[in-house]
């Protein structure tokens, strides 16, 4: 019998407008926040802090919309720089020291567990459906294949830190504070070719790169550099596959912290850091770019913005000034154009299933989705991207109870049980 499961996915389909809105203070850390991610309806926060609102909170915590859950036991090492999700686990990088293991660990909501084979500080972190990549401060690039516990070295001949990792047109890209890769000049950024070597992207950048992100077919890099491919591009530049260019007239800044974070959301790119103008408009430390124009986000608090993320239809940022990092939120009703909640009804059948499972999004909005078939222990059995509908072959899958998760960049994760016979 065909079973219909109605799934309500709330999508934010508007951007940020200039209105008289207020950023609302959530809480205070005693040192910078370096990264934030969303996982299973919680906002995960990582940084160099040891306190949150005056109580012990060591380098990581997570927020459920009401309560901040903290790690209260001291964490060996120096904070957490990056967070990422792979195979249903949260990973973090930095100088995390655990009995001669260092730099890379998994977060289980209460503490950190070290991953084997890492003895130096790590920063760069990136994952896709099949791999996770880790870059060290000493220029070693490693990867792990899905459903494997082995970390293989891709390159150990980079003469500086790997801070950012991404993909562009199907190729792995690494960037950071290096100038040489395998005895060849690669100015702060390099692209891995089909033979495993690393090619240059034009003449590269003239300073440190902290983040990489894909937006509208171009690769964006940010950091503390001043030029890209010989073109003035303070703190922010884009690569179109052939040349580097400045973005929208560039950023203006008298500070030294550069651009710290970027995020793609609702078909726009959000940029956070330390700057005063974007193009010819005033934009203090936080701004939106829609591939044509800049829009400020009415940020007027002290300090540069070190991290940005959307969680539960709300923008979250962390600013840092002096000896404190303030976590702020910007609710949809207070400054984002009226948030229109679009419901999508999904049909998943049959349930129980024997040979295949069909997923159909009934009133689909153009946005690439991902399904995951999970064991009850959270292990990913099958995963792939799809648009409005897909059929999953489950031949060879052992009979039992599983979970199907449907997710997209602009949607909350939806998880449902399904029986395989």
CSV table of C-alpha atoms in Angstrom, one decimal:
chain,number,residue,atom,x,y,z
A,1,UNK,CA,0.0,0.0,0.0
A,2,UNK,CA,1.3,3.4,-0.9
A,3,UNK,CA,2.1,5.4,2.2
A,4,UNK,CA,2.2,9.1,2.1
A,5,UNK,CA,4.3,11.0,4.6
A,6,UNK,CA,3.6,14.7,4.7
A,7,UNK,CA,6.8,16.6,5.4
A,8,UNK,CA,6.8,20.3,6.1
A,9,UNK,CA,10.0,21.9,5.0
A,10,UNK,CA,10.2,25.6,6.0
A,11,UNK,CA,12.3,27.5,3.5
A,12,UNK,CA,13.5,31.0,3.8
A,13,UNK,CA,13.0,32.5,0.4
A,14,UNK,CA,13.9,36.1,1.0
A,15,UNK,CA,17.0,38.1,1.7
A,16,UNK,CA,18.0,40.8,4.2
A,17,UNK,CA,16.6,44.3,3.8
A,18,UNK,CA,17.7,47.6,5.4
A,19,UNK,CA,15.2,48.2,8.1
A,20,UNK,CA,15.4,49.5,11.7
A,21,UNK,CA,16.1,46.2,13.3
A,22,UNK,CA,18.1,45.1,16.3
A,23,UNK,CA,20.7,42.3,16.8
A,24,UNK,CA,19.7,40.6,20.1
A,25,UNK,CA,22.5,39.5,22.4
A,26,UNK,CA,22.4,35.7,23.3
A,27,UNK,CA,25.5,35.4,25.5
A,28,UNK,CA,29.2,36.2,26.0
A,29,UNK,CA,32.3,34.2,25.5
A,30,UNK,CA,35.7,35.2,26.9
A,31,UNK,CA,37.6,34.6,23.6
A,32,UNK,CA,36.8,34.4,19.9
A,33,UNK,CA,34.3,32.1,18.3
A,34,UNK,CA,35.9,30.5,15.2
A,35,UNK,CA,33.2,28.5,13.6
A,36,UNK,CA,29.5,27.5,13.8
A,37,UNK,CA,27.5,24.7,12.1
A,38,UNK,CA,24.0,23.4,12.3
A,39,UNK,CA,23.3,19.7,13.0
A,40,UNK,CA,20.2,17.9,14.1
A,41,UNK,CA,18.4,21.1,15.0
A,42,UNK,CA,21.2,22.4,17.2
A,43,UNK,CA,23.7,25.2,16.6
A,44,UNK,CA,27.2,24.1,17.4
A,45,UNK,CA,29.8,26.7,18.3
A,46,UNK,CA,33.5,26.4,18.5
A,47,UNK,CA,36.4,28.7,19.4
A,48,UNK,CA,39.2,29.6,21.7
A,49,UNK,CA,37.0,30.3,24.7
A,50,UNK,CA,36.9,28.8,28.2
A,51,UNK,CA,33.9,30.7,29.6
A,52,UNK,CA,30.3,31.4,28.5
A,53,UNK,CA,28.4,34.0,30.6
A,54,UNK,CA,31.0,33.6,33.3
A,55,UNK,CA,30.8,29.8,33.7
A,56,UNK,CA,33.1,27.1,32.4
A,57,UNK,CA,32.7,26.3,28.7
A,58,UNK,CA,35.8,24.8,27.0
A,59,UNK,CA,36.1,25.5,23.3
A,60,UNK,CA,32.7,24.1,22.2
A,61,UNK,CA,29.1,24.1,23.0
A,62,UNK,CA,25.7,23.8,21.4
A,63,UNK,CA,22.4,25.7,21.5
A,64,UNK,CA,18.9,24.3,21.1
A,65,UNK,CA,17.2,27.7,20.8
A,66,UNK,CA,16.8,28.1,24.5
A,67,UNK,CA,19.6,26.5,26.4
A,68,UNK,CA,23.4,26.5,25.8
A,69,UNK,CA,24.9,23.0,26.5
A,70,UNK,CA,28.6,23.4,27.5
A,71,UNK,CA,31.7,21.3,27.8
A,72,UNK,CA,32.6,21.9,31.4
A,73,UNK,CA,35.7,19.8,31.7
A,74,UNK,CA,39.0,21.4,30.6
A,75,UNK,CA,40.0,20.6,27.0
A,76,UNK,CA,43.7,19.9,26.4
A,77,UNK,CA,45.2,22.2,23.8
A,78,UNK,CA,44.2,25.5,22.3
A,79,UNK,CA,40.6,25.8,21.3
A,80,UNK,CA,38.8,24.6,18.1
A,81,UNK,CA,39.2,26.3,14.7
A,82,UNK,CA,36.9,24.5,12.3
A,83,UNK,CA,33.8,22.2,12.5
A,84,UNK,CA,32.5,19.8,9.9
A,85,UNK,CA,30.1,16.9,9.6
A,86,UNK,CA,31.0,13.6,8.1
A,87,UNK,CA,29.4,10.2,8.4
A,88,UNK,CA,26.9,11.4,11.0
A,89,UNK,CA,29.7,12.8,13.3
A,90,UNK,CA,30.9,16.3,14.1
A,91,UNK,CA,34.7,16.8,13.6
A,92,UNK,CA,36.9,19.6,14.9
A,93,UNK,CA,40.4,20.8,14.2
A,94,UNK,CA,43.0,22.7,16.1
A,95,UNK,CA,45.8,22.0,18.6
A,96,UNK,CA,43.7,19.5,20.6
A,97,UNK,CA,46.2,17.5,22.6
A,98,UNK,CA,45.3,13.9,23.8
A,99,UNK,CA,48.2,11.8,24.9
A,100,UNK,CA,50.4,12.4,21.9
A,101,UNK,CA,47.4,12.7,19.5
A,102,UNK,CA,46.8,16.2,18.4
A,103,UNK,CA,44.8,18.4,16.1
A,104,UNK,CA,41.7,16.4,15.1
A,105,UNK,CA,38.8,15.0,17.1
A,106,UNK,CA,35.1,14.1,17.1
A,107,UNK,CA,32.6,15.9,19.2
A,108,UNK,CA,30.0,13.8,21.0
A,109,UNK,CA,28.0,16.7,22.6
A,110,UNK,CA,29.7,16.2,25.9
A,111,UNK,CA,33.4,15.9,25.1
A,112,UNK,CA,36.0,15.4,22.4
A,113,UNK,CA,37.5,12.1,21.3
A,114,UNK,CA,40.8,12.1,19.4
A,115,UNK,CA,41.2,10.6,15.9
A,116,UNK,CA,44.3,8.4,15.5
A,117,UNK,CA,47.2,9.4,13.3
A,118,UNK,CA,47.4,13.2,14.0
A,119,UNK,CA,50.3,14.6,15.9
A,120,UNK,CA,50.3,18.2,14.8
A,121,UNK,CA,47.9,21.1,14.9
A,122,UNK,CA,45.2,21.0,12.1
A,123,UNK,CA,43.0,23.8,10.7
A,124,UNK,CA,41.6,23.1,7.2
A,125,UNK,CA,38.6,20.9,7.2
A,126,UNK,CA,36.2,19.9,4.4
A,127,UNK,CA,33.9,17.0,3.6
A,128,UNK,CA,31.6,15.8,0.8
A,129,UNK,CA,29.4,12.7,0.5
A,130,UNK,CA,32.5,10.4,0.1
A,131,UNK,CA,35.5,12.0,1.7
A,132,UNK,CA,36.7,14.2,4.6
A,133,UNK,CA,39.9,16.3,4.1
A,134,UNK,CA,42.1,17.7,6.8
A,135,UNK,CA,44.9,20.2,6.4
A,136,UNK,CA,47.6,20.8,9.0
A,137,UNK,CA,49.4,23.9,10.2
A,138,UNK,CA,52.6,22.3,8.8
A,139,UNK,CA,51.4,21.6,5.3
A,140,UNK,CA,50.2,18.0,5.5
A,141,UNK,CA,46.9,17.2,3.6
A,142,UNK,CA,45.0,14.0,4.5
A,143,UNK,CA,41.8,12.4,3.5
A,144,UNK,CA,39.5,9.6,4.7
A,145,UNK,CA,37.1,7.7,2.6
A,146,UNK,CA,33.6,7.1,3.7
A,147,UNK,CA,33.2,3.8,5.8
A,148,UNK,CA,36.9,3.7,6.4
A,149,UNK,CA,38.9,4.5,9.5
A,150,UNK,CA,42.2,5.1,7.6
A,151,UNK,CA,43.5,8.6,6.9
A,152,UNK,CA,45.8,8.7,3.8
A,153,UNK,CA,48.3,11.5,3.1
A,154,UNK,CA,47.5,13.3,-0.2
A,155,UNK,CA,50.5,15.7,0.1
A,156,UNK,CA,53.1,16.4,2.8
A,157,UNK,CA,55.2,18.9,0.9
A,158,UNK,CA,53.3,22.2,1.5
A,159,UNK,CA,55.5,24.9,3.2
A,160,UNK,CA,52.8,26.4,5.4
A,161,UNK,CA,49.5,26.0,7.0
A,162,UNK,CA,46.4,24.7,5.2
A,163,UNK,CA,43.5,26.9,6.5
A,164,UNK,CA,40.8,26.3,3.9
A,165,UNK,CA,39.7,23.4,1.7
A,166,UNK,CA,36.9,23.2,-0.9
A,167,UNK,CA,36.1,21.9,-4.3
A,168,UNK,CA,35.8,23.8,-7.6
A,169,UNK,CA,34.5,22.2,-10.8
A,170,UNK,CA,35.1,18.8,-9.4
A,171,UNK,CA,38.7,19.5,-8.2
A,172,UNK,CA,40.0,19.8,-4.7
A,173,UNK,CA,41.3,23.3,-3.8
A,174,UNK,CA,43.5,24.0,-0.8
A,175,UNK,CA,44.5,27.5,0.5
A,176,UNK,CA,46.2,29.1,3.4
A,177,UNK,CA,49.5,30.5,4.5
A,178,UNK,CA,51.9,28.8,2.0
A,179,UNK,CA,53.8,29.6,-1.1
A,180,UNK,CA,55.3,26.2,-2.2
A,181,UNK,CA,53.6,22.9,-3.0
A,182,UNK,CA,55.8,20.0,-3.9
A,183,UNK,CA,58.7,22.3,-4.8
A,184,UNK,CA,56.6,24.5,-7.1
A,185,UNK,CA,55.5,28.0,-6.5
A,186,UNK,CA,51.8,28.1,-5.4
A,187,UNK,CA,50.9,31.4,-3.8
A,188,UNK,CA,48.5,30.7,-1.0
A,189,UNK,CA,46.2,28.5,-3.1
A,190,UNK,CA,46.4,25.4,-5.3
A,191,UNK,CA,44.1,23.1,-7.2
A,192,UNK,CA,44.6,19.3,-7.2
A,193,UNK,CA,44.7,17.9,-10.8
A,194,UNK,CA,43.7,14.4,-12.1
A,195,UNK,CA,47.3,13.1,-11.6
A,196,UNK,CA,47.4,14.1,-7.9
A,197,UNK,CA,49.6,17.2,-8.5
A,198,UNK,CA,48.7,20.7,-7.5
A,199,UNK,CA,48.3,23.4,-10.1
A,200,UNK,CA,48.3,27.2,-9.6
A,201,UNK,CA,45.2,29.4,-9.9
A,202,UNK,CA,46.7,32.2,-12.0
A,203,UNK,CA,49.4,33.9,-9.9
A,204,UNK,CA,47.4,33.2,-6.7
A,205,UNK,CA,47.0,35.6,-3.8
A,206,UNK,CA,49.6,37.7,-1.9
A,207,UNK,CA,48.5,36.8,1.7
A,208,UNK,CA,46.8,34.4,4.0
A,209,UNK,CA,43.5,32.7,3.0
A,210,UNK,CA,41.1,31.7,5.7
A,211,UNK,CA,38.0,30.5,3.8
A,212,UNK,CA,36.9,29.2,0.4
A,213,UNK,CA,33.4,28.9,-0.9
A,214,UNK,CA,31.6,28.3,-4.2
A,215,UNK,CA,28.9,30.8,-5.2
A,216,UNK,CA,27.2,31.1,-8.6
A,217,UNK,CA,29.9,29.1,-10.4
A,218,UNK,CA,32.8,31.0,-9.0
A,219,UNK,CA,35.3,30.2,-6.2
A,220,UNK,CA,35.5,32.9,-3.6
A,221,UNK,CA,38.5,33.3,-1.3
A,222,UNK,CA,38.8,35.5,1.8
A,223,UNK,CA,41.5,36.2,4.3
A,224,UNK,CA,44.0,39.0,4.9
A,225,UNK,CA,45.5,39.2,1.4
A,226,UNK,CA,45.5,42.5,-0.5
A,227,UNK,CA,45.8,41.3,-4.2
A,228,UNK,CA,44.6,38.4,-6.2
A,229,UNK,CA,46.1,37.5,-9.6
A,230,UNK,CA,47.9,40.9,-9.5
A,231,UNK,CA,44.6,42.8,-9.1
A,232,UNK,CA,43.7,44.8,-6.0
A,233,UNK,CA,41.3,42.7,-4.0
A,234,UNK,CA,41.5,43.5,-0.3
A,235,UNK,CA,40.5,40.5,1.8
A,236,UNK,CA,38.0,39.1,-0.8
A,237,UNK,CA,38.4,37.8,-4.3
A,238,UNK,CA,36.8,35.4,-6.8
A,239,UNK,CA,38.1,33.0,-9.4
A,240,UNK,CA,36.1,32.2,-12.5
A,241,UNK,CA,38.3,29.3,-13.7
A,242,UNK,CA,40.6,31.6,-15.6
A,243,UNK,CA,41.2,34.8,-13.8
A,244,UNK,CA,40.9,36.5,-10.4
A,245,UNK,CA,38.8,39.6,-9.9
A,246,UNK,CA,37.8,42.0,-7.2
A,247,UNK,CA,34.2,41.6,-5.9
A,248,UNK,CA,31.7,44.5,-6.4
A,249,UNK,CA,34.3,47.3,-6.1
A,250,UNK,CA,36.0,45.6,-3.2
A,251,UNK,CA,36.1,46.1,0.6
A,252,UNK,CA,37.5,49.1,2.5
A,253,UNK,CA,39.1,48.5,5.9
A,254,UNK,CA,41.6,50.1,8.2
A,255,UNK,CA,41.8,47.0,10.4
A,256,UNK,CA,44.0,43.9,10.3
A,257,UNK,CA,41.6,41.0,10.8
A,258,UNK,CA,40.4,40.8,7.2
A,259,UNK,CA,37.4,38.6,6.2
A,260,UNK,CA,36.9,35.8,8.7
A,261,UNK,CA,33.9,33.9,7.4
A,262,UNK,CA,31.5,33.5,4.4
A,263,UNK,CA,28.2,31.8,4.0
A,264,UNK,CA,25.9,31.1,1.0
A,265,UNK,CA,22.2,31.4,2.0
A,266,UNK,CA,19.1,32.0,-0.1
A,267,UNK,CA,21.1,32.5,-3.3
A,268,UNK,CA,23.2,35.3,-1.7
A,269,UNK,CA,26.8,35.3,-0.3
A,270,UNK,CA,27.2,36.7,3.3
A,271,UNK,CA,30.7,38.0,4.3
A,272,UNK,CA,31.8,38.7,7.8
A,273,UNK,CA,35.0,40.2,9.2
A,274,UNK,CA,36.5,43.6,9.8
A,275,UNK,CA,35.7,46.3,7.1
A,276,UNK,CA,33.8,49.6,6.8
A,277,UNK,CA,32.6,49.6,3.2
A,278,UNK,CA,31.6,47.2,0.5
A,279,UNK,CA,31.9,48.9,-2.9
A,280,UNK,CA,30.6,52.4,-2.3
A,281,UNK,CA,28.2,51.6,0.5
A,282,UNK,CA,28.7,51.7,4.3
A,283,UNK,CA,28.8,48.1,5.6
A,284,UNK,CA,30.3,47.6,9.0
A,285,UNK,CA,31.8,44.1,9.3
A,286,UNK,CA,28.9,42.2,7.8
A,287,UNK,CA,27.3,42.4,4.4
A,288,UNK,CA,25.3,40.5,1.8
A,289,UNK,CA,26.3,40.1,-1.9
A,290,UNK,CA,23.8,38.9,-4.5
A,291,UNK,CA,26.3,38.7,-7.4
A,292,UNK,CA,25.4,42.2,-8.5
A,293,UNK,CA,24.9,44.5,-5.5
A,294,UNK,CA,25.8,44.8,-1.8
A,295,UNK,CA,23.3,45.1,1.0
A,296,UNK,CA,24.4,46.0,4.6
A,297,UNK,CA,23.0,44.1,7.5
A,298,UNK,CA,22.7,46.9,10.1
A,299,UNK,CA,25.5,45.6,12.3
A,300,UNK,CA,26.7,48.4,14.6
A,301,UNK,CA,28.1,46.7,17.6
A,302,UNK,CA,31.8,46.8,18.7
A,303,UNK,CA,34.2,44.4,17.3
A,304,UNK,CA,34.8,42.4,14.1
A,305,UNK,CA,32.5,39.5,13.1
A,306,UNK,CA,34.3,36.2,13.4
A,307,UNK,CA,31.6,33.7,12.4
A,308,UNK,CA,28.1,33.6,10.9
A,309,UNK,CA,25.4,31.0,10.5
A,310,UNK,CA,21.7,30.6,10.0
A,311,UNK,CA,19.9,28.5,12.5
A,312,UNK,CA,16.1,28.1,13.0
A,313,UNK,CA,15.3,30.9,10.5
A,314,UNK,CA,17.6,33.3,12.4
A,315,UNK,CA,21.0,34.8,11.6
A,316,UNK,CA,23.6,34.2,14.3
A,317,UNK,CA,26.9,36.0,14.4
A,318,UNK,CA,29.8,36.3,16.9
A,319,UNK,CA,31.7,39.5,17.3
A,320,UNK,CA,35.0,39.9,19.1
A,321,UNK,CA,36.4,43.0,20.7
A,322,UNK,CA,38.9,43.3,23.5
A,323,UNK,CA,38.5,40.3,25.7
A,324,UNK,CA,35.0,39.2,24.9
A,325,UNK,CA,33.1,37.6,22.0
A,326,UNK,CA,29.3,38.3,22.0
A,327,UNK,CA,26.9,35.9,20.3
A,328,UNK,CA,24.0,37.8,18.6
A,329,UNK,CA,20.9,36.7,16.8
A,330,UNK,CA,18.9,38.5,14.2
A,331,UNK,CA,15.4,37.0,14.1
A,332,UNK,CA,13.5,36.9,10.9
A,333,UNK,CA,10.7,39.1,12.2
A,334,UNK,CA,13.1,41.8,13.1
A,335,UNK,CA,15.1,42.6,10.0
A,336,UNK,CA,14.9,40.0,7.4
A,337,UNK,CA,12.2,40.7,4.8
A,338,UNK,CA,9.1,38.9,6.0
A,339,UNK,CA,9.9,35.2,6.1
A,340,UNK,CA,7.5,33.3,4.0
A,341,UNK,CA,7.3,29.7,5.1
A,342,UNK,CA,6.8,27.4,2.1
A,343,UNK,CA,5.5,23.9,2.8
A,344,UNK,CA,6.7,21.0,0.7
A,345,UNK,CA,4.7,17.8,0.8
A,346,UNK,CA,6.9,14.7,0.2
A,347,UNK,CA,5.6,11.2,-0.6
A,348,UNK,CA,7.8,8.3,0.5
A,349,UNK,CA,6.7,4.8,-0.5
A,350,UNK,CA,6.3,1.9,-0.2
A,351,UNK,CA,6.7,1.4,3.6
A,352,UNK,CA,7.5,-1.4,4.3
A,353,UNK,CA,9.8,-1.6,1.2
A,354,UNK,CA,11.4,-4.6,-0.5
A,355,UNK,CA,13.3,-3.5,-3.6
A,356,UNK,CA,13.2,0.2,-3.8
A,357,UNK,CA,12.0,3.4,-2.1
A,358,UNK,CA,10.5,6.3,-4.0
A,359,UNK,CA,10.7,9.9,-2.8
A,360,UNK,CA,8.7,12.7,-4.5
A,361,UNK,CA,8.5,16.3,-3.5
A,362,UNK,CA,5.0,17.4,-4.5
A,363,UNK,CA,5.3,21.2,-4.8
A,364,UNK,CA,9.1,21.4,-5.3
A,365,UNK,CA,11.0,24.6,-5.3
A,366,UNK,CA,14.2,24.6,-7.3
A,367,UNK,CA,16.8,23.6,-4.6
A,368,UNK,CA,19.1,20.6,-4.7
A,369,UNK,CA,18.2,18.1,-1.9
A,370,UNK,CA,20.1,15.2,-0.4
A,371,UNK,CA,18.7,11.9,0.9
A,372,UNK,CA,20.4,9.6,3.4
A,373,UNK,CA,19.4,6.1,4.3
A,374,UNK,CA,20.7,5.6,7.9
A,375,UNK,CA,21.0,2.6,10.2
A,376,UNK,CA,19.4,3.1,13.6
A,377,UNK,CA,22.9,3.7,14.9
A,378,UNK,CA,23.3,6.6,12.6
A,379,UNK,CA,25.6,5.0,10.0
A,380,UNK,CA,25.0,6.2,6.4
A,381,UNK,CA,24.0,3.3,4.2
A,382,UNK,CA,23.1,5.1,1.1
A,383,UNK,CA,23.2,8.8,0.1
A,384,UNK,CA,22.8,10.9,-3.0
A,385,UNK,CA,21.5,14.3,-4.3
A,386,UNK,CA,18.2,14.7,-6.1
A,387,UNK,CA,15.9,17.4,-7.3
A,388,UNK,CA,12.1,16.8,-7.3
A,389,UNK,CA,12.0,13.0,-7.1
A,390,UNK,CA,14.2,10.0,-6.9
A,391,UNK,CA,14.1,6.2,-6.6
A,392,UNK,CA,16.4,4.4,-4.2
A,393,UNK,CA,17.4,0.8,-5.0
A,394,UNK,CA,17.6,-1.2,-1.7
A,395,UNK,CA,18.5,-4.5,-3.2
A,396,UNK,CA,21.1,-6.1,-0.9
A,397,UNK,CA,20.1,-4.0,2.1
A,398,UNK,CA,19.6,-6.2,5.1
A,399,UNK,CA,16.0,-6.3,6.4
A,400,UNK,CA,15.3,-4.1,9.4
A,401,UNK,CA,14.3,-0.6,10.5
A,402,UNK,CA,16.1,2.3,9.0
A,403,UNK,CA,15.8,6.1,8.9
A,404,UNK,CA,15.5,8.3,5.8
A,405,UNK,CA,16.8,11.8,6.2
A,406,UNK,CA,16.0,14.5,3.6
A,407,UNK,CA,18.0,17.7,3.8
A,408,UNK,CA,18.9,20.8,1.8
A,409,UNK,CA,21.0,23.9,2.4
A,410,UNK,CA,17.9,26.0,3.1
A,411,UNK,CA,15.7,23.4,4.9
A,412,UNK,CA,15.6,21.8,8.3
A,413,UNK,CA,16.6,18.1,8.3
A,414,UNK,CA,13.6,15.8,8.1
A,415,UNK,CA,14.0,12.3,9.5
A,416,UNK,CA,11.5,9.4,9.2
A,417,UNK,CA,11.5,5.7,9.9
A,418,UNK,CA,11.1,3.1,7.1
A,419,UNK,CA,11.0,-0.7,7.3
A,420,UNK,CA,13.0,-2.7,4.8
A,421,UNK,CA,11.7,-6.3,4.3
